[in-house]
C-alpha cells in the first residue's frame, strides 16, 4: 500500500473561452491566478492556474481553454463534481454572490452532514462549495471576498462511475480509507492529507458515459512531497499492474499519469518545486511564462493568445 499521497494536488479541466474562464475564477470565485502559461503539448492554448496565494497543492484548479471547444456532456467515467472548502456559516454569502452574478445551477443541500452550494462553471462544469469546520488553510482575498469567507482550497471531488469496486480498491491502495456512505455515494478520506482529503464515489449504473469537452475535468492530480516519493509511488502502481507514464517535467511540479479502471485519468504530482520557481510570489500569474523550449517562439505564441485581464 502507498502511504505517501497527501490529498489532491490540482484538478485540470477544459474550457471554451480563456477570458470568461479567467473572469469566473478570479472575479466570481475570488481565487488568485497563480500561473499564466501555455499547454506544454500545444502552445497555442493557455494553461491557467488558480489557487491560493502561493498555489499550494490542494488548492489549484487549472484550465486548458480551447477556443470554441464543444461543450461536454456529463455522465459516468469522470470527475462529476469539484468541491471547494468554505468556512462554516458562509454559504449564504456565496449563494447571494452567485445569484447576483447570474451563476448557473445554484442549489443548496447537505452532503455527509455539511452544507453544500452546488453551481456550474462557465461551460457547465460541476462545482460545489462545502462548508468545512476547522480548515486552517488561508484563503486568497480580494474582489469583495474577505478572509472570513474565502475559499480555502479543495475539500475533495466526486467521481461518477458505473460501478465503484475497482476504484475503491485503487483508493485503498493509494492510502484512502472508506469513511461513510450516503445513498449511492461512498466517501473516502486520506489520513494526514493537505485539506483536499475526500473522494466521493457515486455509483450510477444507469447513467451513460460522459463525453469530454469544455466543462469536463481532464484529469485529477494527487500530491506527493517530492520526486523520491513519486518514484516510489510509480513503482508501487506499476507493480500492481497499472500502466504509468514516465516522469514528466511540468516546470512547477513533476507529473506521472495513469488511467484508472473507472475511466478517470489520475496524475501524481510533486509539491516541489512550486509556482514561485520562475516568478516571485508577489507577482505570480501576471506575466506569460513559457517552458524554455518555447521561449524562442514567444512573439508568435503571445500574438496567438487572447490577452487576459490582470
Ligand atoms: Zn495535471
PDB file of C-alpha atoms and ligand atoms in Angstrom:
ATOM      1  CA  UNK A   1       0.000   0.000   0.000  1.00  0.00           C
ATOM      2  CA  UNK A   2       1.064   3.556  -0.756  1.00  0.00           C
ATOM      3  CA  UNK A   3       1.450   5.905   2.215  1.00  0.00           C
ATOM      4  CA  UNK A   4       2.897   8.992   0.567  1.00  0.00           C
ATOM      5  CA  UNK A   5      -0.163  10.598  -1.023  1.00  0.00           C
ATOM      6  CA  UNK A   6      -1.193  13.788   0.768  1.00  0.00           C
ATOM      7  CA  UNK A   7      -4.578  14.532  -0.810  1.00  0.00           C
ATOM      8  CA  UNK A   8      -5.231  16.354  -4.063  1.00  0.00           C
ATOM      9  CA  UNK A   9      -2.600  18.441  -5.820  1.00  0.00           C
ATOM     10  CA  UNK A  10      -4.606  20.037  -8.646  1.00  0.00           C
ATOM     11  CA  UNK A  11      -7.591  19.409 -10.903  1.00  0.00           C
ATOM     12  CA  UNK A  12      -7.318  20.235 -14.597  1.00  0.00           C
ATOM     13  CA  UNK A  13     -10.343  20.911 -16.791  1.00  0.00           C
ATOM     14  CA  UNK A  14     -11.135  22.201 -20.253  1.00  0.00           C
ATOM     15  CA  UNK A  15     -12.882  25.447 -21.158  1.00  0.00           C
ATOM     16  CA  UNK A  16     -14.106  27.149 -24.324  1.00  0.00           C
ATOM     17  CA  UNK A  17     -13.146  30.756 -23.582  1.00  0.00           C
ATOM     18  CA  UNK A  18      -9.999  31.903 -21.790  1.00  0.00           C
ATOM     19  CA  UNK A  19     -11.272  35.366 -20.868  1.00  0.00           C
ATOM     20  CA  UNK A  20     -14.526  34.113 -19.401  1.00  0.00           C
ATOM     21  CA  UNK A  21     -12.659  31.355 -17.567  1.00  0.00           C
ATOM     22  CA  UNK A  22     -10.228  33.885 -16.111  1.00  0.00           C
ATOM     23  CA  UNK A  23     -13.071  36.210 -15.113  1.00  0.00           C
ATOM     24  CA  UNK A  24     -15.055  33.475 -13.389  1.00  0.00           C
ATOM     25  CA  UNK A  25     -12.224  32.080 -11.300  1.00  0.00           C
ATOM     26  CA  UNK A  26     -10.682  35.394 -10.287  1.00  0.00           C
ATOM     27  CA  UNK A  27     -13.735  37.702 -10.044  1.00  0.00           C
ATOM     28  CA  UNK A  28     -16.562  35.339  -9.095  1.00  0.00           C
ATOM     29  CA  UNK A  29     -14.729  32.741  -7.001  1.00  0.00           C
ATOM     30  CA  UNK A  30     -12.047  35.168  -5.843  1.00  0.00           C
ATOM     31  CA  UNK A  31      -9.165  32.776  -6.437  1.00  0.00           C
ATOM     32  CA  UNK A  32      -5.721  34.012  -7.360  1.00  0.00           C
ATOM     33  CA  UNK A  33      -4.368  33.334 -10.813  1.00  0.00           C
ATOM     34  CA  UNK A  34      -1.027  31.838  -9.819  1.00  0.00           C
ATOM     35  CA  UNK A  35       0.313  30.977 -13.265  1.00  0.00           C
ATOM     36  CA  UNK A  36      -0.317  32.038 -16.826  1.00  0.00           C
ATOM     37  CA  UNK A  37       1.430  29.654 -19.168  1.00  0.00           C
ATOM     38  CA  UNK A  38       0.612  27.507 -22.204  1.00  0.00           C
ATOM     39  CA  UNK A  39      -0.370  23.895 -22.696  1.00  0.00           C
ATOM     40  CA  UNK A  40       3.079  22.276 -22.892  1.00  0.00           C
ATOM     41  CA  UNK A  41       1.808  19.945 -25.633  1.00  0.00           C
ATOM     42  CA  UNK A  42       0.016  22.698 -27.606  1.00  0.00           C
ATOM     43  CA  UNK A  43       1.376  26.219 -27.007  1.00  0.00           C
ATOM     44  CA  UNK A  44      -1.449  27.835 -28.986  1.00  0.00           C
ATOM     45  CA  UNK A  45      -3.623  27.244 -25.901  1.00  0.00           C
ATOM     46  CA  UNK A  46      -3.235  28.768 -22.453  1.00  0.00           C
ATOM     47  CA  UNK A  47      -2.741  26.761 -19.305  1.00  0.00           C
ATOM     48  CA  UNK A  48      -4.213  28.855 -16.493  1.00  0.00           C
ATOM     49  CA  UNK A  49      -3.803  28.023 -12.803  1.00  0.00           C
ATOM     50  CA  UNK A  50      -5.975  29.410  -9.996  1.00  0.00           C
ATOM     51  CA  UNK A  51      -5.492  28.845  -6.261  1.00  0.00           C
ATOM     52  CA  UNK A  52      -4.433  30.422  -3.001  1.00  0.00           C
ATOM     53  CA  UNK A  53      -1.627  32.951  -2.614  1.00  0.00           C
ATOM     54  CA  UNK A  54       1.171  30.531  -3.443  1.00  0.00           C
ATOM     55  CA  UNK A  55      -0.732  27.950  -5.460  1.00  0.00           C
ATOM     56  CA  UNK A  56      -0.401  25.492  -2.596  1.00  0.00           C
ATOM     57  CA  UNK A  57      -1.059  21.873  -3.587  1.00  0.00           C
ATOM     58  CA  UNK A  58      -4.669  21.058  -2.748  1.00  0.00           C
ATOM     59  CA  UNK A  59      -5.935  24.491  -3.849  1.00  0.00           C
ATOM     60  CA  UNK A  60      -5.103  24.603  -7.554  1.00  0.00           C
ATOM     61  CA  UNK A  61      -7.755  24.475 -10.287  1.00  0.00           C
ATOM     62  CA  UNK A  62      -6.219  24.590 -13.738  1.00  0.00           C
ATOM     63  CA  UNK A  63      -7.680  25.042 -17.215  1.00  0.00           C
ATOM     64  CA  UNK A  64      -6.894  24.477 -20.845  1.00  0.00           C
ATOM     65  CA  UNK A  65      -9.174  26.956 -22.630  1.00  0.00           C
ATOM     66  CA  UNK A  66      -9.539  25.666 -26.194  1.00  0.00           C
ATOM     67  CA  UNK A  67     -11.254  28.409 -28.211  1.00  0.00           C
ATOM     68  CA  UNK A  68     -14.733  27.317 -29.342  1.00  0.00           C
ATOM     69  CA  UNK A  69     -14.406  23.833 -27.922  1.00  0.00           C
ATOM     70  CA  UNK A  70     -17.639  21.853 -27.893  1.00  0.00           C
ATOM     71  CA  UNK A  71     -19.426  21.640 -24.575  1.00  0.00           C
ATOM     72  CA  UNK A  72     -19.109  18.389 -22.672  1.00  0.00           C
ATOM     73  CA  UNK A  73     -21.968  16.068 -21.803  1.00  0.00           C
ATOM     74  CA  UNK A  74     -21.794  14.915 -18.217  1.00  0.00           C
ATOM     75  CA  UNK A  75     -22.039  11.236 -17.387  1.00  0.00           C
ATOM     76  CA  UNK A  76     -20.046   8.461 -15.790  1.00  0.00           C
ATOM     77  CA  UNK A  77     -16.314   7.808 -16.084  1.00  0.00           C
ATOM     78  CA  UNK A  78     -15.426  11.305 -14.980  1.00  0.00           C
ATOM     79  CA  UNK A  79     -14.984  13.690 -12.079  1.00  0.00           C
ATOM     80  CA  UNK A  80     -18.560  14.871 -11.699  1.00  0.00           C
ATOM     81  CA  UNK A  81     -18.103  17.490  -9.022  1.00  0.00           C
ATOM     82  CA  UNK A  82     -15.101  19.517  -7.904  1.00  0.00           C
ATOM     83  CA  UNK A  83     -15.581  20.596  -4.303  1.00  0.00           C
ATOM     84  CA  UNK A  84     -14.062  23.642  -2.623  1.00  0.00           C
ATOM     85  CA  UNK A  85     -13.995  24.218   1.137  1.00  0.00           C
ATOM     86  CA  UNK A  86     -15.513  27.393   2.576  1.00  0.00           C
ATOM     87  CA  UNK A  87     -15.708  28.344   6.273  1.00  0.00           C
ATOM     88  CA  UNK A  88     -18.781  27.265   8.239  1.00  0.00           C
ATOM     89  CA  UNK A  89     -21.601  29.775   8.123  1.00  0.00           C
ATOM     90  CA  UNK A  90     -20.571  31.385   4.823  1.00  0.00           C
ATOM     91  CA  UNK A  91     -22.810  29.531   2.404  1.00  0.00           C
ATOM     92  CA  UNK A  92     -25.377  32.342   2.306  1.00  0.00           C
ATOM     93  CA  UNK A  93     -22.668  34.871   1.377  1.00  0.00           C
ATOM     94  CA  UNK A  94     -21.698  32.749  -1.593  1.00  0.00           C
ATOM     95  CA  UNK A  95     -25.263  31.976  -2.604  1.00  0.00           C
ATOM     96  CA  UNK A  96     -26.151  35.697  -2.669  1.00  0.00           C
ATOM     97  CA  UNK A  97     -22.977  36.473  -4.599  1.00  0.00           C
ATOM     98  CA  UNK A  98     -23.638  33.760  -7.186  1.00  0.00           C
ATOM     99  CA  UNK A  99     -27.264  34.801  -7.665  1.00  0.00           C
ATOM    100  CA  UNK A 100     -26.224  38.457  -8.050  1.00  0.00           C
ATOM    101  CA  UNK A 101     -23.670  37.407 -10.693  1.00  0.00           C
ATOM    102  CA  UNK A 102     -26.133  35.111 -12.508  1.00  0.00           C
ATOM    103  CA  UNK A 103     -24.060  31.978 -11.876  1.00  0.00           C
ATOM    104  CA  UNK A 104     -25.882  28.925 -13.286  1.00  0.00           C
ATOM    105  CA  UNK A 105     -27.182  25.891 -11.435  1.00  0.00           C
ATOM    106  CA  UNK A 106     -27.157  27.355  -7.921  1.00  0.00           C
ATOM    107  CA  UNK A 107     -28.708  24.866  -5.473  1.00  0.00           C
ATOM    108  CA  UNK A 108     -28.223  24.135  -1.794  1.00  0.00           C
ATOM    109  CA  UNK A 109     -28.412  20.835   0.083  1.00  0.00           C
ATOM    110  CA  UNK A 110     -26.340  18.837   2.539  1.00  0.00           C
ATOM    111  CA  UNK A 111     -23.765  16.155   1.846  1.00  0.00           C
ATOM    112  CA  UNK A 112     -22.376  13.930   4.612  1.00  0.00           C
ATOM    113  CA  UNK A 113     -23.749  16.400   7.142  1.00  0.00           C
ATOM    114  CA  UNK A 114     -22.165  19.505   5.604  1.00  0.00           C
ATOM    115  CA  UNK A 115     -23.943  22.362   3.845  1.00  0.00           C
ATOM    116  CA  UNK A 116     -23.287  22.311   0.133  1.00  0.00           C
ATOM    117  CA  UNK A 117     -23.796  25.002  -2.501  1.00  0.00           C
ATOM    118  CA  UNK A 118     -23.771  23.485  -5.952  1.00  0.00           C
ATOM    119  CA  UNK A 119     -23.183  25.630  -9.022  1.00  0.00           C
ATOM    120  CA  UNK A 120     -21.980  25.396 -12.592  1.00  0.00           C
ATOM    121  CA  UNK A 121     -18.886  26.913 -14.154  1.00  0.00           C
ATOM    122  CA  UNK A 122     -18.938  28.856 -17.441  1.00  0.00           C
ATOM    123  CA  UNK A 123     -19.026  25.645 -19.514  1.00  0.00           C
ATOM    124  CA  UNK A 124     -21.404  23.766 -17.219  1.00  0.00           C
ATOM    125  CA  UNK A 125     -18.553  22.442 -15.036  1.00  0.00           C
ATOM    126  CA  UNK A 126     -19.911  20.748 -11.909  1.00  0.00           C
ATOM    127  CA  UNK A 127     -18.757  22.554  -8.763  1.00  0.00           C
ATOM    128  CA  UNK A 128     -19.727  22.801  -5.124  1.00  0.00           C
ATOM    129  CA  UNK A 129     -18.709  24.854  -2.131  1.00  0.00           C
ATOM    130  CA  UNK A 130     -18.779  22.765   1.031  1.00  0.00           C
ATOM    131  CA  UNK A 131     -18.957  24.339   4.487  1.00  0.00           C
ATOM    132  CA  UNK A 132     -15.997  22.867   6.342  1.00  0.00           C
ATOM    133  CA  UNK A 133     -15.149  23.291  10.023  1.00  0.00           C
ATOM    134  CA  UNK A 134     -11.552  23.638  11.229  1.00  0.00           C
ATOM    135  CA  UNK A 135      -9.947  24.191   7.844  1.00  0.00           C
ATOM    136  CA  UNK A 136      -6.883  26.219   8.802  1.00  0.00           C
ATOM    137  CA  UNK A 137      -5.762  26.985   5.262  1.00  0.00           C
ATOM    138  CA  UNK A 138      -5.650  30.712   4.429  1.00  0.00           C
ATOM    139  CA  UNK A 139      -7.846  31.858   1.557  1.00  0.00           C
ATOM    140  CA  UNK A 140      -6.965  34.425  -1.093  1.00  0.00           C
ATOM    141  CA  UNK A 141      -8.802  37.681  -0.582  1.00  0.00           C
ATOM    142  CA  UNK A 142      -9.982  40.480  -2.861  1.00  0.00           C
ATOM    143  CA  UNK A 143     -12.846  41.081  -5.331  1.00  0.00           C
ATOM    144  CA  UNK A 144     -15.164  41.534  -2.352  1.00  0.00           C
ATOM    145  CA  UNK A 145     -14.122  38.213  -0.801  1.00  0.00           C
ATOM    146  CA  UNK A 146     -12.697  38.685   2.695  1.00  0.00           C
ATOM    147  CA  UNK A 147     -10.642  36.258   4.724  1.00  0.00           C
ATOM    148  CA  UNK A 148     -13.708  35.258   6.763  1.00  0.00           C
ATOM    149  CA  UNK A 149     -15.495  33.816   3.696  1.00  0.00           C
ATOM    150  CA  UNK A 150     -12.701  32.980   1.200  1.00  0.00           C
ATOM    151  CA  UNK A 151     -12.350  29.568  -0.431  1.00  0.00           C
ATOM    152  CA  UNK A 152      -9.702  27.532   1.421  1.00  0.00           C
ATOM    153  CA  UNK A 153      -8.837  25.205  -1.425  1.00  0.00           C
ATOM    154  CA  UNK A 154     -10.390  21.931  -2.499  1.00  0.00           C
ATOM    155  CA  UNK A 155     -12.200  19.804   0.020  1.00  0.00           C
ATOM    156  CA  UNK A 156     -12.293  16.974  -2.497  1.00  0.00           C
ATOM    157  CA  UNK A 157     -14.028  15.630  -5.566  1.00  0.00           C
ATOM    158  CA  UNK A 158     -16.865  13.326  -6.524  1.00  0.00           C
ATOM    159  CA  UNK A 159     -16.324  10.688  -9.196  1.00  0.00           C
ATOM    160  CA  UNK A 160     -19.318   9.487 -11.206  1.00  0.00           C
ATOM    161  CA  UNK A 161     -18.846   5.805 -12.039  1.00  0.00           C
ATOM    162  CA  UNK A 162     -20.806   2.897 -13.478  1.00  0.00           C
ATOM    163  CA  UNK A 163     -19.525   0.721 -10.705  1.00  0.00           C
ATOM    164  CA  UNK A 164     -17.149   1.579  -7.935  1.00  0.00           C
ATOM    165  CA  UNK A 165     -15.419  -1.638  -6.808  1.00  0.00           C
ATOM    166  CA  UNK A 166     -12.193  -1.304  -8.814  1.00  0.00           C
ATOM    167  CA  UNK A 167     -11.827   2.373  -7.964  1.00  0.00           C
ATOM    168  CA  UNK A 168     -12.454   1.624  -4.275  1.00  0.00           C
ATOM    169  CA  UNK A 169      -9.655  -0.898  -4.406  1.00  0.00           C
ATOM    170  CA  UNK A 170      -7.345   1.626  -6.053  1.00  0.00           C
ATOM    171  CA  UNK A 171      -8.170   4.331  -3.484  1.00  0.00           C
ATOM    172  CA  UNK A 172      -7.431   1.874  -0.664  1.00  0.00           C
ATOM    173  CA  UNK A 173      -4.116   1.101  -2.307  1.00  0.00           C
ATOM    174  CA  UNK A 174      -3.385   4.844  -2.516  1.00  0.00           C
ATOM    175  CA  UNK A 175      -3.960   5.198   1.239  1.00  0.00           C
ATOM    176  CA  UNK A 176      -7.585   6.333   1.334  1.00  0.00           C
ATOM    177  CA  UNK A 177      -9.967   4.954   3.958  1.00  0.00           C
ATOM    178  CA  UNK A 178     -13.667   4.312   3.484  1.00  0.00           C
ATOM    179  CA  UNK A 179     -15.412   6.772   5.803  1.00  0.00           C
ATOM    180  CA  UNK A 180     -19.143   6.892   5.158  1.00  0.00           C
ATOM    181  CA  UNK A 181     -21.987   6.011   2.801  1.00  0.00           C
ATOM    182  CA  UNK A 182     -24.905   8.247   1.858  1.00  0.00           C
ATOM    183  CA  UNK A 183     -27.358   6.944  -0.739  1.00  0.00           C
ATOM    184  CA  UNK A 184     -25.359   5.814  -3.773  1.00  0.00           C
ATOM    185  CA  UNK A 185     -22.265   7.771  -2.713  1.00  0.00           C
ATOM    186  CA  UNK A 186     -19.349   6.325  -0.716  1.00  0.00           C
ATOM    187  CA  UNK A 187     -16.886   8.731   0.891  1.00  0.00           C
ATOM    188  CA  UNK A 188     -13.157   8.077   1.171  1.00  0.00           C
ATOM    189  CA  UNK A 189     -10.744  10.168   3.226  1.00  0.00           C
ATOM    190  CA  UNK A 190      -6.970  10.213   3.259  1.00  0.00           C
ATOM    191  CA  UNK A 191      -5.430  10.470   6.739  1.00  0.00           C
ATOM    192  CA  UNK A 192      -2.728  13.114   7.098  1.00  0.00           C
ATOM    193  CA  UNK A 193      -3.752  14.933   3.938  1.00  0.00           C
ATOM    194  CA  UNK A 194      -3.321  18.576   2.944  1.00  0.00           C
ATOM    195  CA  UNK A 195      -7.001  19.531   3.404  1.00  0.00           C
ATOM    196  CA  UNK A 196      -8.146  18.365  -0.041  1.00  0.00           C
ATOM    197  CA  UNK A 197      -8.771  14.995   1.501  1.00  0.00           C
ATOM    198  CA  UNK A 198     -12.073  13.471   0.396  1.00  0.00           C
ATOM    199  CA  UNK A 199     -13.056  11.449  -2.650  1.00  0.00           C
ATOM    200  CA  UNK A 200     -16.713  10.555  -3.072  1.00  0.00           C
ATOM    201  CA  UNK A 201     -17.602   7.681  -5.374  1.00  0.00           C
ATOM    202  CA  UNK A 202     -21.102   7.879  -6.851  1.00  0.00           C
ATOM    203  CA  UNK A 203     -22.369   4.553  -8.254  1.00  0.00           C
ATOM    204  CA  UNK A 204     -24.576   5.380 -11.231  1.00  0.00           C
ATOM    205  CA  UNK A 205     -25.119   2.120 -13.145  1.00  0.00           C
ATOM    206  CA  UNK A 206     -27.791   3.517 -15.487  1.00  0.00           C
ATOM    207  CA  UNK A 207     -26.097   6.780 -16.472  1.00  0.00           C
ATOM    208  CA  UNK A 208     -24.372   6.885 -19.883  1.00  0.00           C
ATOM    209  CA  UNK A 209     -20.678   7.652 -20.271  1.00  0.00           C
ATOM    210  CA  UNK A 210     -19.628  11.288 -20.311  1.00  0.00           C
ATOM    211  CA  UNK A 211     -18.447  12.963 -23.489  1.00  0.00           C
ATOM    212  CA  UNK A 212     -15.412  15.094 -22.789  1.00  0.00           C
ATOM    213  CA  UNK A 213     -15.373  18.697 -23.890  1.00  0.00           C
ATOM    214  CA  UNK A 214     -15.448  22.186 -22.456  1.00  0.00           C
ATOM    215  CA  UNK A 215     -16.573  21.937 -18.851  1.00  0.00           C
ATOM    216  CA  UNK A 216     -15.173  18.481 -18.176  1.00  0.00           C
ATOM    217  CA  UNK A 217     -12.302  17.553 -15.942  1.00  0.00           C
ATOM    218  CA  UNK A 218      -9.337  16.354 -17.974  1.00  0.00           C
ATOM    219  CA  UNK A 219      -7.501  14.759 -15.055  1.00  0.00           C
ATOM    220  CA  UNK A 220      -7.191  14.874 -11.297  1.00  0.00           C
ATOM    221  CA  UNK A 221      -3.789  15.073  -9.619  1.00  0.00           C
ATOM    222  CA  UNK A 222      -2.776  13.732  -6.209  1.00  0.00           C
ATOM    223  CA  UNK A 223       0.054  15.248  -4.191  1.00  0.00           C
ATOM    224  CA  UNK A 224       3.336  13.686  -3.096  1.00  0.00           C
ATOM    225  CA  UNK A 225       6.050  15.603  -1.305  1.00  0.00           C
ATOM    226  CA  UNK A 226       8.943  15.154  -3.709  1.00  0.00           C
ATOM    227  CA  UNK A 227      10.415  13.264  -6.641  1.00  0.00           C
ATOM    228  CA  UNK A 228      11.780  10.478  -4.490  1.00  0.00           C
ATOM    229  CA  UNK A 229       8.315   9.680  -3.105  1.00  0.00           C
ATOM    230  CA  UNK A 230       6.893   9.980  -6.603  1.00  0.00           C
ATOM    231  CA  UNK A 231       9.249   7.279  -7.897  1.00  0.00           C
ATOM    232  CA  UNK A 232       8.229   5.007  -5.024  1.00  0.00           C
ATOM    233  CA  UNK A 233       4.545   5.578  -5.824  1.00  0.00           C
ATOM    234  CA  UNK A 234       5.211   4.953  -9.515  1.00  0.00           C
ATOM    235  CA  UNK A 235       6.905   1.659  -8.773  1.00  0.00           C
ATOM    236  CA  UNK A 236       4.121   0.561  -6.418  1.00  0.00           C
ATOM    237  CA  UNK A 237       1.469   1.327  -9.035  1.00  0.00           C
ATOM    238  CA  UNK A 238       3.390  -0.472 -11.772  1.00  0.00           C
ATOM    239  CA  UNK A 239       3.986  -3.497  -9.531  1.00  0.00           C
ATOM    240  CA  UNK A 240       0.206  -3.637  -9.088  1.00  0.00           C
ATOM    241  CA  UNK A 241      -0.338  -3.662 -12.849  1.00  0.00           C
ATOM    242  CA  UNK A 242      -1.053  -0.028 -13.681  1.00  0.00           C
ATOM    243  CA  UNK A 243       0.496   1.425 -16.797  1.00  0.00           C
ATOM    244  CA  UNK A 244       2.122   4.626 -15.625  1.00  0.00           C
ATOM    245  CA  UNK A 245       3.859   7.226 -17.793  1.00  0.00           C
ATOM    246  CA  UNK A 246       7.488   8.173 -17.226  1.00  0.00           C
ATOM    247  CA  UNK A 247       8.084  11.222 -15.026  1.00  0.00           C
ATOM    248  CA  UNK A 248       7.303  14.409 -16.967  1.00  0.00           C
ATOM    249  CA  UNK A 249       8.647  17.860 -16.078  1.00  0.00           C
ATOM    250  CA  UNK A 250       5.744  20.327 -15.820  1.00  0.00           C
ATOM    251  CA  UNK A 251       8.064  23.159 -14.695  1.00  0.00           C
ATOM    252  CA  UNK A 252       6.112  23.752 -11.435  1.00  0.00           C
ATOM    253  CA  UNK A 253       5.844  20.093 -10.452  1.00  0.00           C
ATOM    254  CA  UNK A 254       6.819  16.661 -11.777  1.00  0.00           C
ATOM    255  CA  UNK A 255       4.000  14.513 -13.101  1.00  0.00           C
ATOM    256  CA  UNK A 256       3.156  10.879 -13.801  1.00  0.00           C
ATOM    257  CA  UNK A 257      -0.189   9.782 -15.224  1.00  0.00           C
ATOM    258  CA  UNK A 258      -2.235   6.606 -15.331  1.00  0.00           C
ATOM    259  CA  UNK A 259      -5.748   5.677 -16.451  1.00  0.00           C
ATOM    260  CA  UNK A 260      -7.971   4.228 -13.734  1.00  0.00           C
ATOM    261  CA  UNK A 261     -10.484   1.383 -14.027  1.00  0.00           C
ATOM    262  CA  UNK A 262     -13.459   3.767 -13.900  1.00  0.00           C
ATOM    263  CA  UNK A 263     -12.112   5.767 -16.842  1.00  0.00           C
ATOM    264  CA  UNK A 264     -10.709   8.773 -14.972  1.00  0.00           C
ATOM    265  CA  UNK A 265      -7.150   9.923 -15.698  1.00  0.00           C
ATOM    266  CA  UNK A 266      -5.084  10.216 -12.493  1.00  0.00           C
ATOM    267  CA  UNK A 267      -1.872  12.148 -12.080  1.00  0.00           C
ATOM    268  CA  UNK A 268       0.599  12.026  -9.204  1.00  0.00           C
ATOM    269  CA  UNK A 269       2.316  15.425  -8.890  1.00  0.00           C
ATOM    270  CA  UNK A 270       5.131  16.616  -6.642  1.00  0.00           C
ATOM    271  CA  UNK A 271       4.800  19.518  -4.219  1.00  0.00           C
ATOM    272  CA  UNK A 272       8.218  20.673  -5.460  1.00  0.00           C
ATOM    273  CA  UNK A 273       9.371  22.998  -6.966  1.00  0.00           C
ATOM    274  CA  UNK A 274       6.173  25.115  -6.839  1.00  0.00           C
ATOM    275  CA  UNK A 275       4.818  28.142  -8.667  1.00  0.00           C
ATOM    276  CA  UNK A 276       7.418  30.607  -7.375  1.00  0.00           C
ATOM    277  CA  UNK A 277      10.062  28.764  -9.327  1.00  0.00           C
ATOM    278  CA  UNK A 278      10.149  31.386 -12.105  1.00  0.00           C
ATOM    279  CA  UNK A 279       8.459  34.482 -10.606  1.00  0.00           C
ATOM    280  CA  UNK A 280       8.223  35.854  -7.102  1.00  0.00           C
ATOM    281  CA  UNK A 281       5.138  35.211  -5.002  1.00  0.00           C
ATOM    282  CA  UNK A 282       4.025  38.862  -5.140  1.00  0.00           C
ATOM    283  CA  UNK A 283       3.688  38.710  -8.935  1.00  0.00           C
ATOM    284  CA  UNK A 284       2.506  35.166  -9.539  1.00  0.00           C
ATOM    285  CA  UNK A 285       0.322  34.668 -12.584  1.00  0.00           C
ATOM    286  CA  UNK A 286       0.787  38.067 -14.186  1.00  0.00           C
ATOM    287  CA  UNK A 287       3.414  37.533 -16.903  1.00  0.00           C
ATOM    288  CA  UNK A 288       3.112  34.852 -19.586  1.00  0.00           C
ATOM    289  CA  UNK A 289       5.541  32.117 -18.590  1.00  0.00           C
ATOM    290  CA  UNK A 290       6.795  29.649 -21.191  1.00  0.00           C
ATOM    291  CA  UNK A 291       8.743  26.443 -20.829  1.00  0.00           C
ATOM    292  CA  UNK A 292      12.277  27.083 -22.059  1.00  0.00           C
ATOM    293  CA  UNK A 293      11.798  25.130 -25.297  1.00  0.00           C
ATOM    294  CA  UNK A 294       9.113  27.609 -26.421  1.00  0.00           C
ATOM    295  CA  UNK A 295      10.912  30.787 -25.344  1.00  0.00           C
ATOM    296  CA  UNK A 296      12.300  31.409 -28.851  1.00  0.00           C
ATOM    297  CA  UNK A 297       8.723  31.409 -30.208  1.00  0.00           C
ATOM    298  CA  UNK A 298       7.432  33.831 -27.566  1.00  0.00           C
ATOM    299  CA  UNK A 299       6.361  36.568 -30.015  1.00  0.00           C
ATOM    300  CA  UNK A 300       4.284  34.201 -32.148  1.00  0.00           C
ATOM    301  CA  UNK A 301       2.816  32.442 -29.128  1.00  0.00           C
ATOM    302  CA  UNK A 302       1.827  35.707 -27.437  1.00  0.00           C
ATOM    303  CA  UNK A 303       0.317  37.091 -30.647  1.00  0.00           C
ATOM    304  CA  UNK A 304      -1.858  33.993 -30.885  1.00  0.00           C
ATOM    305  CA  UNK A 305      -3.310  34.202 -27.349  1.00  0.00           C
ATOM    306  CA  UNK A 306      -6.166  36.469 -26.303  1.00  0.00           C
ATOM    307  CA  UNK A 307      -4.971  38.997 -23.733  1.00  0.00           C
ATOM    308  CA  UNK A 308      -6.422  38.405 -20.268  1.00  0.00           C
ATOM    309  CA  UNK A 309      -7.399  40.897 -17.592  1.00  0.00           C
ATOM    310  CA  UNK A 310      -4.809  41.092 -14.803  1.00  0.00           C
TER     311      UNK A 310
HETATM  312 ZN1  LIG B   1      -2.038  17.918 -14.139  1.00  0.00          ZN
END
